[in-house]
Coordinates of N, CA and C in Angstrom, one line a residue:
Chain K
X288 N 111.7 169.4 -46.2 CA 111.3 168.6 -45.0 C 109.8 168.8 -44.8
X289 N 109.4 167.6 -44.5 CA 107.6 167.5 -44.1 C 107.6 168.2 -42.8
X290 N 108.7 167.4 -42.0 CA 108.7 168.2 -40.5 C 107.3 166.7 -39.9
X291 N 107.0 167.1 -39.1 CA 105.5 166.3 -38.4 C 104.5 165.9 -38.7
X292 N 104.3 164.8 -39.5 CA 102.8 164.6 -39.9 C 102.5 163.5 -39.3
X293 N 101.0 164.1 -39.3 CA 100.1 162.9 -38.4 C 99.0 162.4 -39.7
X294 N 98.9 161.4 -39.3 CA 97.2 160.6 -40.0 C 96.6 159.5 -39.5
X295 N 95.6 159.7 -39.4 CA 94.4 160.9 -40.0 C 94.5 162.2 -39.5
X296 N 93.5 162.9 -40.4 CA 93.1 164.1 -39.8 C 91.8 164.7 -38.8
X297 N 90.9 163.7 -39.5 CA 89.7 163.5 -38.4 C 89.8 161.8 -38.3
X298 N 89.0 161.4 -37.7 CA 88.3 160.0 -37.3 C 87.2 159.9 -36.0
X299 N 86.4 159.1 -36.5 CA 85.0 158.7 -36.1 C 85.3 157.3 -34.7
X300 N 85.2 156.7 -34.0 CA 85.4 155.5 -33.6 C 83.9 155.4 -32.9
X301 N 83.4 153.9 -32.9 CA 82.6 153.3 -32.2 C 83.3 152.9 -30.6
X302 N 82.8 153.0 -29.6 CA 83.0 152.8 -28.3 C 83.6 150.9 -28.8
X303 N 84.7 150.7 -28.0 CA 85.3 149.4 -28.5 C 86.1 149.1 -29.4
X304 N 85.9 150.0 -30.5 CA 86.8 150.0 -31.4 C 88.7 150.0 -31.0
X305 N 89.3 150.1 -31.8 CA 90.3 150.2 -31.9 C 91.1 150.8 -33.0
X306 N 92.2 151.5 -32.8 CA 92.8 152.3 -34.0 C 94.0 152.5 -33.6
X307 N 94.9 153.2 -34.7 CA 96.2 153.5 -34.5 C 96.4 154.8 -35.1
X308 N 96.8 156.0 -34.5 CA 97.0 157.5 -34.8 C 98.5 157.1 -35.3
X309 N 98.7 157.6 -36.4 CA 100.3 157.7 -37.3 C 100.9 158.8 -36.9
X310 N 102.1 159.0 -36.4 CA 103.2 159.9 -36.4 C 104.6 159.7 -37.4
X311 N 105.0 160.6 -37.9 CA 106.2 160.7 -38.3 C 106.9 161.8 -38.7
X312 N 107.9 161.7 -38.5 CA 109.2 163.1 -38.8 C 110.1 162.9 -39.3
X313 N 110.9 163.7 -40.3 CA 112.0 163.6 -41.1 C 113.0 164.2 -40.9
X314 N 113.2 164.8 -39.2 CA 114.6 165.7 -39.1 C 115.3 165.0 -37.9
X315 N 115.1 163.9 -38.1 CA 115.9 163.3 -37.7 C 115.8 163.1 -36.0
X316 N 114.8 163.9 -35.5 CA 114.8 163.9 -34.0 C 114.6 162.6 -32.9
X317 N 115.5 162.5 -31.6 CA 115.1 161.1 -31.1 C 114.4 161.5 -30.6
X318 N 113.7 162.4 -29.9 CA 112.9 162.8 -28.9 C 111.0 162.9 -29.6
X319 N 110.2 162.0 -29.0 CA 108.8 162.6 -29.7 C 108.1 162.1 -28.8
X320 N 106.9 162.4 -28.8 CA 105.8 162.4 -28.1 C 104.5 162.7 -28.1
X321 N 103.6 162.5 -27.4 CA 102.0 162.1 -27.7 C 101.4 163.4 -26.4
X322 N 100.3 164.2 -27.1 CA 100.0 164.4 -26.6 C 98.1 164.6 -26.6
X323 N 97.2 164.7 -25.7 CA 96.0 165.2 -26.0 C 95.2 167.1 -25.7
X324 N 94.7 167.1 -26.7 CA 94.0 168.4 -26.3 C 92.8 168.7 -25.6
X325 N 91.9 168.8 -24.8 CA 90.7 169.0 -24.4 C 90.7 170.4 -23.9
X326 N 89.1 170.7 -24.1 CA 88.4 172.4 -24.0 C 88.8 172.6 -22.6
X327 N 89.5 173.8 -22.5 CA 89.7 174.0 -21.0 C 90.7 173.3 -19.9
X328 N 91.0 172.7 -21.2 CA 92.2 171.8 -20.1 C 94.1 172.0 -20.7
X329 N 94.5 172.6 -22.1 CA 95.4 172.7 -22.0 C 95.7 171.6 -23.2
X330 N 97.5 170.9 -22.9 CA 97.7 169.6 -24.2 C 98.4 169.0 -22.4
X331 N 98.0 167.8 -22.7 CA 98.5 166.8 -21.4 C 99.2 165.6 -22.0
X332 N 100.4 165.1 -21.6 CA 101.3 164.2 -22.5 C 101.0 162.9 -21.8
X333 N 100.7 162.3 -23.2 CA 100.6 160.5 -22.6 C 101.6 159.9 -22.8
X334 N 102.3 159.9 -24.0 CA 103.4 158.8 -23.8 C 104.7 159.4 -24.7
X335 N 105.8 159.0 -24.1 CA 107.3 160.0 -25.1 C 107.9 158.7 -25.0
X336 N 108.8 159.3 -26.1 CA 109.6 158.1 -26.3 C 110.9 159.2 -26.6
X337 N 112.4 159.0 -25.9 CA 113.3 159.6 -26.1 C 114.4 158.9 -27.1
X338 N 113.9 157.9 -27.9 CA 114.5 157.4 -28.9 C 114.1 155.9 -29.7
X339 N 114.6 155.3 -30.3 CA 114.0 154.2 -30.8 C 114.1 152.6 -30.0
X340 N 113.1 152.2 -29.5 CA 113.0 151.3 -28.7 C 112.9 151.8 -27.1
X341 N 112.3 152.9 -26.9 CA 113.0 153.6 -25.6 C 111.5 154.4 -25.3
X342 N 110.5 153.9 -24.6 CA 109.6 155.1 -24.3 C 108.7 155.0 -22.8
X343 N 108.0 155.9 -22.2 CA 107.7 155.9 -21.2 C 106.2 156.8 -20.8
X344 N 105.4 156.9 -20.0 CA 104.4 157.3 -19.8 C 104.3 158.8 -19.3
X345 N 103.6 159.4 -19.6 CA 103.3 160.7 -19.2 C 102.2 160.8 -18.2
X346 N 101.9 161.9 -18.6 CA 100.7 162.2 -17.2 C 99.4 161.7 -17.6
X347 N 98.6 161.1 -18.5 CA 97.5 160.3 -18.8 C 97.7 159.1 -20.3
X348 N 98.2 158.3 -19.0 CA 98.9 157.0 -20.5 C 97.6 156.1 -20.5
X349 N 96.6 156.2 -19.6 CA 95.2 155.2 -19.6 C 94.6 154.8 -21.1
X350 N 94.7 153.4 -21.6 CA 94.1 153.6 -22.5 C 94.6 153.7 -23.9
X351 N 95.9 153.9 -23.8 CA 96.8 154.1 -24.9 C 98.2 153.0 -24.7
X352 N 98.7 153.2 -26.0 CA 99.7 152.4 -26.2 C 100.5 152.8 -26.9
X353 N 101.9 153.0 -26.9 CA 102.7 153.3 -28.2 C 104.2 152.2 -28.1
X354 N 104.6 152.5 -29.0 CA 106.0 151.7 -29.7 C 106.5 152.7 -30.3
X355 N 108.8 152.3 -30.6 CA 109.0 153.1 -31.5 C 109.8 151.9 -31.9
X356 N 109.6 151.7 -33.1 CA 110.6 150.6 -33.7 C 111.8 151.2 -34.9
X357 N 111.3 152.7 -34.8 CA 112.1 153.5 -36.1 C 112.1 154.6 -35.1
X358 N 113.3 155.9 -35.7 CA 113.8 157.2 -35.5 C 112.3 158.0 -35.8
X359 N 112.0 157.9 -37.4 CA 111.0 158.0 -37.7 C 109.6 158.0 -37.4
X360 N 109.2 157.0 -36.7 CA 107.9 156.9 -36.8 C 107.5 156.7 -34.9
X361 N 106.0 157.0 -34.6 CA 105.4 156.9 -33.4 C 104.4 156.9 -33.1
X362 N 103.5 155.8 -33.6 CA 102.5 155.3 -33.5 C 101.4 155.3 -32.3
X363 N 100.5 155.6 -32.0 CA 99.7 155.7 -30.7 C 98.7 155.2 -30.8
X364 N 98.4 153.7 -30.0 CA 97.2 152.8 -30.4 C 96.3 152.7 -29.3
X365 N 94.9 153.0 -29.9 CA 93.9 153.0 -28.7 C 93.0 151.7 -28.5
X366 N 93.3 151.3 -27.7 CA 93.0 149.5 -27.6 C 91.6 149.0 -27.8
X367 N 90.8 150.1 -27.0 CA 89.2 150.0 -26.7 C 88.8 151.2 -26.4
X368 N 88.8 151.5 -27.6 CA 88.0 153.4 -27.8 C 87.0 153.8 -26.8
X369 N 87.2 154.7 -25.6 CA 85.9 155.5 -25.1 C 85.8 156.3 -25.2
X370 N 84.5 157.3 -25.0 CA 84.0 158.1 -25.3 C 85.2 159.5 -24.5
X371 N 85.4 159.2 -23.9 CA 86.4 159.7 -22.8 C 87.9 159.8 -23.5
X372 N 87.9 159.2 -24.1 CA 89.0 159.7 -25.3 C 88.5 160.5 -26.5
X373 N 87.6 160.8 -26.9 CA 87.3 162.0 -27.8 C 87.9 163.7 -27.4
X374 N 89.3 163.8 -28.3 CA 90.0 164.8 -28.3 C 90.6 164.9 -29.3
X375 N 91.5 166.1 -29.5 CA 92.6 166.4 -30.5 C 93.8 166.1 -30.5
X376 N 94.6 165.5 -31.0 CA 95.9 164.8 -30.3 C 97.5 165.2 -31.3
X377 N 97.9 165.4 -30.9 CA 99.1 166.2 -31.4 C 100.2 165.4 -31.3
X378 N 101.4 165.1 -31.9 CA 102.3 164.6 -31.8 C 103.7 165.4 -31.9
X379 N 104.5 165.5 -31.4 CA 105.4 166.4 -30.9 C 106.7 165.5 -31.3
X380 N 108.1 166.6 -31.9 CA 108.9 165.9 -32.1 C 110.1 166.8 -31.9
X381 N 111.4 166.6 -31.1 CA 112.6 167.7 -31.1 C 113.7 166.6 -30.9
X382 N 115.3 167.6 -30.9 CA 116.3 166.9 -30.8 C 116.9 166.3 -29.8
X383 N 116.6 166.6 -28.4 CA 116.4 166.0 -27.4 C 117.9 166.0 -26.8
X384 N 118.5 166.7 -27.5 CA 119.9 167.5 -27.2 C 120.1 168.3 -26.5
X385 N 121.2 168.7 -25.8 CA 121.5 169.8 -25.2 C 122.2 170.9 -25.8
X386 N 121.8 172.2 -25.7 CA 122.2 172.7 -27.0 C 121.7 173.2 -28.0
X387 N 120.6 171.9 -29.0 CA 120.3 171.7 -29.8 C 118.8 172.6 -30.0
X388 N 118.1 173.0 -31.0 CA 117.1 173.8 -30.9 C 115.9 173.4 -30.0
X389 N 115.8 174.7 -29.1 CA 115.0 174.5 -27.8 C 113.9 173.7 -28.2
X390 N 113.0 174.4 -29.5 CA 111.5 173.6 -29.2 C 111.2 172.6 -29.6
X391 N 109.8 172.0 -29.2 CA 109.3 170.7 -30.2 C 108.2 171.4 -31.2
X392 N 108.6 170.4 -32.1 CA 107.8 170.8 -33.7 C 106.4 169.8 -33.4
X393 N 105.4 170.4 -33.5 CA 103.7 169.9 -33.4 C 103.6 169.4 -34.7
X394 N 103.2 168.4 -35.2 CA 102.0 167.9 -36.0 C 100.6 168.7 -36.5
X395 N 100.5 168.3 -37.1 CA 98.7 169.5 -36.8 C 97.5 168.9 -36.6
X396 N 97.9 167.4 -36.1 CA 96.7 166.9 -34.9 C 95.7 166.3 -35.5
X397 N 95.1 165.4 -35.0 CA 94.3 164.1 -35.6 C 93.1 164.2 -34.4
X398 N 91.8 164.8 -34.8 CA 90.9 165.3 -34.1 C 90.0 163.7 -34.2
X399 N 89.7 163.3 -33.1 CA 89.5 161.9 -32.8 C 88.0 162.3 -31.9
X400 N 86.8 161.6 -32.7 CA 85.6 161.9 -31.9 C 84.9 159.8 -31.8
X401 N 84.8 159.5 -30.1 CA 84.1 158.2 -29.9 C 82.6 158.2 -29.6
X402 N 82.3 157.4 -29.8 CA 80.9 157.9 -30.3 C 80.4 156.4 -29.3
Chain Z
X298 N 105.3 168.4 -8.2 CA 105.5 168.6 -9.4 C 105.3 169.6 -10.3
X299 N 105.4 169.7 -11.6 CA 105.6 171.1 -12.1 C 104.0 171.7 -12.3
X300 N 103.9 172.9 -12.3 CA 102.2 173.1 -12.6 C 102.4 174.8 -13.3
X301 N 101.7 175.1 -14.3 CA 101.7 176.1 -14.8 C 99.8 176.7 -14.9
X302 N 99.8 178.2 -14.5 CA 98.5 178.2 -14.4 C 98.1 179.8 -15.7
X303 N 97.1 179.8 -15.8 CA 97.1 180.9 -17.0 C 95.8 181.6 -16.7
X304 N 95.8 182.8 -15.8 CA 94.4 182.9 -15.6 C 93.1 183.6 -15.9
X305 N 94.0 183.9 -17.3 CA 93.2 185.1 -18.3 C 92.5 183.9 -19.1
X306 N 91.8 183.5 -18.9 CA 90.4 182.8 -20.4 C 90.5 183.3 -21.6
X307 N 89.9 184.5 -21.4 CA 89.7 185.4 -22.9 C 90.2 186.9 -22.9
X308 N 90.7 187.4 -23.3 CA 91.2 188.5 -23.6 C 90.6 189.5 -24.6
X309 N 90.2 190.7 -24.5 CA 89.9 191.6 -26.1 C 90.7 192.8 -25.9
X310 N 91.7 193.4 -27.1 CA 92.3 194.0 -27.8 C 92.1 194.6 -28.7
X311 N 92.4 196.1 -28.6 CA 92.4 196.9 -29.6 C 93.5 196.5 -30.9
X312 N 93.8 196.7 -32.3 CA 94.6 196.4 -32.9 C 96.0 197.9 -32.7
X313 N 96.8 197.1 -32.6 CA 98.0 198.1 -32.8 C 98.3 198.4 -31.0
X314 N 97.7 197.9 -30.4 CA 97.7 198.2 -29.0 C 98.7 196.6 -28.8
X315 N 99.6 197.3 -27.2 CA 100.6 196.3 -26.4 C 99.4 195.4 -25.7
X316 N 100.0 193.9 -25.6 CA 99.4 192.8 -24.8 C 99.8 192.2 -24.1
X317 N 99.7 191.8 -22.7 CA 100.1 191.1 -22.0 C 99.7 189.8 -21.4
X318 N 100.1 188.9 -22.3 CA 99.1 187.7 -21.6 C 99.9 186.9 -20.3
X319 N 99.5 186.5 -19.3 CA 99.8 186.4 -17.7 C 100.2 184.2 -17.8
X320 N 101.3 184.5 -17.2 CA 101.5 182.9 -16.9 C 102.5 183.1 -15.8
X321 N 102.0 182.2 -14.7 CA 102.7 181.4 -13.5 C 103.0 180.5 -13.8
X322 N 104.1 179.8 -12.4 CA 104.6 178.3 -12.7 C 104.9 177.8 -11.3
X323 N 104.8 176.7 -11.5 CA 105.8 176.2 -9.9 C 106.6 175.2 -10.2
X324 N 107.7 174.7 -9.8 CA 108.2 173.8 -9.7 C 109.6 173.9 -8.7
X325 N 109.9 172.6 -8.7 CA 111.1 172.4 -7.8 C 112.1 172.7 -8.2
X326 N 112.2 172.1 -9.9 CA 113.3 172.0 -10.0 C 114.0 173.1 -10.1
X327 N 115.3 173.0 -10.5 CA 115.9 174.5 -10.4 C 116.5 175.1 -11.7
X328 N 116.4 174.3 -12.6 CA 116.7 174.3 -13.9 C 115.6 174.3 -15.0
X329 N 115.2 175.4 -15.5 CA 114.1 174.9 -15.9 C 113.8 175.9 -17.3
X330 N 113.1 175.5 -18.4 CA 112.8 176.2 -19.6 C 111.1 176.5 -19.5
X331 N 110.9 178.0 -20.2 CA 109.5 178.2 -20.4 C 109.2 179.2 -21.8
X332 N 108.0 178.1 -22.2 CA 107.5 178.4 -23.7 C 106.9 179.0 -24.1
X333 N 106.5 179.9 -25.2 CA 105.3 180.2 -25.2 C 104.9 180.0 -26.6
X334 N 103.5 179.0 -27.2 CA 102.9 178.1 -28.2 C 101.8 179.2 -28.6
X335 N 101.7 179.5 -29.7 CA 100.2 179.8 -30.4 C 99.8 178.9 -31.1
X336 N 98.8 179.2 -30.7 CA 97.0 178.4 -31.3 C 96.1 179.1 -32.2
X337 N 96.6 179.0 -33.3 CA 95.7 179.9 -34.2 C 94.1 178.5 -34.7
X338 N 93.4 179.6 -35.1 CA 91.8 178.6 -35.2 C 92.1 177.2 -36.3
X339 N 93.4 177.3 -37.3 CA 93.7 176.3 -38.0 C 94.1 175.0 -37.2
X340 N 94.3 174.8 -35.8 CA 94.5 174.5 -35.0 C 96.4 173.6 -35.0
X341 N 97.0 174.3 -35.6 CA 98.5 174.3 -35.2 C 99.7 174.8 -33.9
X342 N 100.4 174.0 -33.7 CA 100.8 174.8 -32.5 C 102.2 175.7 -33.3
X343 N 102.3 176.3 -32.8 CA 103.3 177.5 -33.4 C 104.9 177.8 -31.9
X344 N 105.2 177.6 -32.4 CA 106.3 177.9 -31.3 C 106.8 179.6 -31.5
X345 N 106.8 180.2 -30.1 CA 106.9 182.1 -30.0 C 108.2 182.3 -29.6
X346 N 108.5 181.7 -28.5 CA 109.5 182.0 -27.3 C 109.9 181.2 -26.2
X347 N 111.6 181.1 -26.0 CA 112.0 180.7 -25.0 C 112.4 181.4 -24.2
X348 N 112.4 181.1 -22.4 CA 113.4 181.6 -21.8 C 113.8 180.4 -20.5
X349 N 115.2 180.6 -20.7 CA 115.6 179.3 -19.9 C 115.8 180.1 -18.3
X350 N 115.8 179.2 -17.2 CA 116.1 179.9 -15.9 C 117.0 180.6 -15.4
X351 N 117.9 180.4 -16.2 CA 119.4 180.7 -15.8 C 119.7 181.7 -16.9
X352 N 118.8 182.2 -17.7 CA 119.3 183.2 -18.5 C 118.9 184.4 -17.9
X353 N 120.3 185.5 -18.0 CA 120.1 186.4 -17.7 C 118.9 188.2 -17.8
X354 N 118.7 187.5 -19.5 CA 118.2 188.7 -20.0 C 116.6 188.2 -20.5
X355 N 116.0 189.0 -20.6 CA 114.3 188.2 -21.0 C 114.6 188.0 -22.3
X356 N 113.9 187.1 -22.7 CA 113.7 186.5 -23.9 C 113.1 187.7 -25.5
X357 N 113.3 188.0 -26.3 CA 112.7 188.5 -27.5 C 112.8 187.7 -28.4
X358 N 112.0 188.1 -29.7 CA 111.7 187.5 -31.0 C 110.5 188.4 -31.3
X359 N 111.4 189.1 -32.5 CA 110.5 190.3 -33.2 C 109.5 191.1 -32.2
X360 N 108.7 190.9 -32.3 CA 107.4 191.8 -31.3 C 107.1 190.7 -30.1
X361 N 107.7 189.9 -30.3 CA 106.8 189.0 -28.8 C 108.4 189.1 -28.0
X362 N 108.2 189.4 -26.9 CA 109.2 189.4 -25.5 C 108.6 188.9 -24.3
X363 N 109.6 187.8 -23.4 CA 109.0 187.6 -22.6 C 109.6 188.1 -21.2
X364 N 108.2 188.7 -20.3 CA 108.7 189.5 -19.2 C 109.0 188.4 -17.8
X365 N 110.2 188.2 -17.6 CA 110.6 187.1 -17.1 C 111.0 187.6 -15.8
X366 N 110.2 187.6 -14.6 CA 110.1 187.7 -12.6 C 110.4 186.4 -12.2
X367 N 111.4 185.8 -12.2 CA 111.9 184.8 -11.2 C 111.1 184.2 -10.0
X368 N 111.9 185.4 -8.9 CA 111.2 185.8 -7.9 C 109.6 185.4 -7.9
X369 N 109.2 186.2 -8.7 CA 108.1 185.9 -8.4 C 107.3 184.4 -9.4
X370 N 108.1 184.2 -10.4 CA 107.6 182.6 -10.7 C 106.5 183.1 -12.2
X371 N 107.2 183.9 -12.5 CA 105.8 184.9 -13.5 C 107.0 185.0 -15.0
X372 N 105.8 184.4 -16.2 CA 106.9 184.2 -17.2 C 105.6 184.6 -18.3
X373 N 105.4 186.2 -18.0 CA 104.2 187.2 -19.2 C 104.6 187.2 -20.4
X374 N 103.7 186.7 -21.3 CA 104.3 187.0 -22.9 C 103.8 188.4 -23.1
X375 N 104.6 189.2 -24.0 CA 104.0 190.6 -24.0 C 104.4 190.9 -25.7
X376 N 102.7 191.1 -26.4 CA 102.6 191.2 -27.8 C 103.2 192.8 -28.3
X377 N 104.0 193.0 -28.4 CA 103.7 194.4 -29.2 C 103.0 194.9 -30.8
X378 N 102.6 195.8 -30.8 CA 101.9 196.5 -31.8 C 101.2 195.7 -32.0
X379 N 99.7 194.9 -31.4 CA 99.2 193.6 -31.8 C 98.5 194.0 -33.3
X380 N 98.2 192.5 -34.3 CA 97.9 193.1 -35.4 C 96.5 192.0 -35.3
X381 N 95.7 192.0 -36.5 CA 94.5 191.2 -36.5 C 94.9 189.3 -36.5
X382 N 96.3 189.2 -37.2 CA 96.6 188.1 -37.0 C 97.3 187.3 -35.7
X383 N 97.4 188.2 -35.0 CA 97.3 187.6 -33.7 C 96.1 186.8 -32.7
X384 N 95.1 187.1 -33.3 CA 94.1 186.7 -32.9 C 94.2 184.9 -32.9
X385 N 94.3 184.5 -31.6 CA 94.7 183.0 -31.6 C 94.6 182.2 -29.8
X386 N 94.5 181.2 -29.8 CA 94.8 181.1 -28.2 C 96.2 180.9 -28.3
X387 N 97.0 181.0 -26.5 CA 98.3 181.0 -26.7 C 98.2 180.1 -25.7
X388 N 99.3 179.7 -25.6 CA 99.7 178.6 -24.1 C 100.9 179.0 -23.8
X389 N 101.0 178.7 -22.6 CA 102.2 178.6 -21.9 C 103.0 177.1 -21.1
X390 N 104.1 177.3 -21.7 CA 104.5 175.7 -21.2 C 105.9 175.6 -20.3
X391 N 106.0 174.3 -19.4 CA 107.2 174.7 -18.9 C 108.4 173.3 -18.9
X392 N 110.0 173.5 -19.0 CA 110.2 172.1 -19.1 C 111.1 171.9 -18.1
X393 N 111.1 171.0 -17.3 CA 111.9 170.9 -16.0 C 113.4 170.1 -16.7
X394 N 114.7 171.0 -16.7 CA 115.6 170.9 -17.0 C 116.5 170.3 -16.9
X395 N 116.8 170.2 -15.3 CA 118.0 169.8 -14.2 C 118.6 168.4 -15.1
X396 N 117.6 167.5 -15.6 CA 118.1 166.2 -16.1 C 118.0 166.3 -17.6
X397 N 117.5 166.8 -18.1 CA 117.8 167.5 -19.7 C 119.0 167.1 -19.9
X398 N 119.8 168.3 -19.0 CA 121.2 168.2 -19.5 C 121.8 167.1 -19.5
X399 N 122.1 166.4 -17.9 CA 122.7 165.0 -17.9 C 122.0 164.2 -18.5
X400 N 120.6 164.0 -18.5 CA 119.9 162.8 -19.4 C 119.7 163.3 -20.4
X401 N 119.8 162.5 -21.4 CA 119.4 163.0 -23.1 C 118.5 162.6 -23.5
X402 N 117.3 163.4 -23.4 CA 116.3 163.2 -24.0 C 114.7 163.2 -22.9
X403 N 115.1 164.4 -21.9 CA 114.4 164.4 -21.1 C 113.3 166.2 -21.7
X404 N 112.4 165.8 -22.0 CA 111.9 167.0 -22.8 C 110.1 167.3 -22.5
X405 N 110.0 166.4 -21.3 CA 108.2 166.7 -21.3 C 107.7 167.9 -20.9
X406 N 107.0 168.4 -21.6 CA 106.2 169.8 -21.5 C 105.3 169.6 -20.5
X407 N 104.7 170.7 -19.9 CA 103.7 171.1 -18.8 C 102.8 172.4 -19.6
X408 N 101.6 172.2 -20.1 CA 101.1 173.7 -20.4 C 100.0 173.7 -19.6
X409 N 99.7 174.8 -19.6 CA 98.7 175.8 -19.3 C 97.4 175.5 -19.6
X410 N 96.0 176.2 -19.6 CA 95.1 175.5 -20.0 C 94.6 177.0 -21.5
X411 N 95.9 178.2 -20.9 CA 95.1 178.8 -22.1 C 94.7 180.1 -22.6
X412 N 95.0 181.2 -23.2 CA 94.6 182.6 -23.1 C 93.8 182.2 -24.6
X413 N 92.7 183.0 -24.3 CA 91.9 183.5 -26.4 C 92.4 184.6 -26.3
X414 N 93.2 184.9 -27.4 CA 93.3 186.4 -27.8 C 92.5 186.8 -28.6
X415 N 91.8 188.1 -28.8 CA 90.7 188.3 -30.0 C 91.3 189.7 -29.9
X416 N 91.8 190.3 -31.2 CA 92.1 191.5 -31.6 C 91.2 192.0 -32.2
X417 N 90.5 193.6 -31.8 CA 89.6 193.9 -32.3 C 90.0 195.3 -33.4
X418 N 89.4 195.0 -34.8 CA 89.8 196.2 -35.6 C 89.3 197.6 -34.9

């Protein structure tokens, strides 16, 4: 199992730009989710999706966008890059079960600087 | 809503010496899970420890235990024999449960903003 990968691993954006952070997992999990890192602030969740076709906003969804059209995959698209979005962003994935193993499996993060 | 606070910044440690890194929480709900994530400098999150609300007994896994006060809303990770590879930030996270169970697929985290641990030889 890959388990969580993201891509890229770094990226540059111009203010305006636009881009799409890649997620994906292979253990089958419906539960995944977006989150960002900033110095001194912790990881803060923007958008989850509790299964395919199924997702909803977290505590800073500004600015972002995601879809899930697969089990697989969870894409996070930033419409019009600002500077104010330069962080590290992690993608989170678990069973979403009761029961089922407590934690979520991290990605190892797509460090995103707007310039 | 839920809020978890962590109010140790940085930390320094002797190697081979016990650690206690400090996390509170609040919430309403009454059902509820708390995590604790390391952050080593490769920047991965690492999953340590759970302890759910309603569990009776604190949480272990190998050297890390968590000292779990209800009452008082306090969910301390406590490193034993710390070694140099502990040297990492940790977090603390919390998951509001109550609809976990009846809803499936209710799983948003709440962290912390953060301990640096620095183990010193």
């Amino acid at each position: 199992n890959a388990g969580v990968t993201q891509t890229p691993k770094f990226q540059v954006l111009k203010t305006g730009q636009s881009m799409t952070l890649q997620c994906a997992q292979d253990m089958n999990h419906e539960y995944m989710s977006w989150y960002r890192q900033d110095p001194g602030m912790g990881l803060r969740l923007i958008h989850y999706s509790v299964g395919a076709g199924i997702t909803d906003q977290g505590e800073v969804p500004n600015g972002y966008n995601v879809s899930r059209s697969t089990t697989e995959d969870f894409p996070l698209r930033l419409l019009s890059a600002a500077p104010s979005q330069t962080s590290v962003y992690f993608c989170a994935s678990s069973t979403g079960l009761a029961g089922g193993p407590l934690e979520q499996y991290f990605g190892p993060g797509t460090r995103l600087t707007v310039t | 809503a839920q809020k978890i606070t962590q109010t140790q910044p940085g930390m320094f440690v002797q190697e081979k010496e016990a650690v206690t890194l400090d996390c509170t929480y609040d919430t309403s709900d009454p059902s509820y899970g708390l995590f604790w994530y390391k952050q080593p400098s490769s920047g991965e999150m690492i999953f340590l420890i759970y302890q759910g609300s309603y569990d009776q007994q604190n949480a272990t896994e190998g050297r890390y235990s968590l000292n779990f006060q209800k009452a008082r809303k306090s969910a301390n990770l406590v490193i034993s024999a710390s070694q140099l590879g502990d040297s990492a930030m940790y977090f603390c996270a919390m998951r509001e449960e109550t609809y976990f169970i009846s809803n499936f697929g209710n799983e948003k985290l709440t962290f912390g903003t953060g301990t640096r641990l620095t183990i010193i030889p």
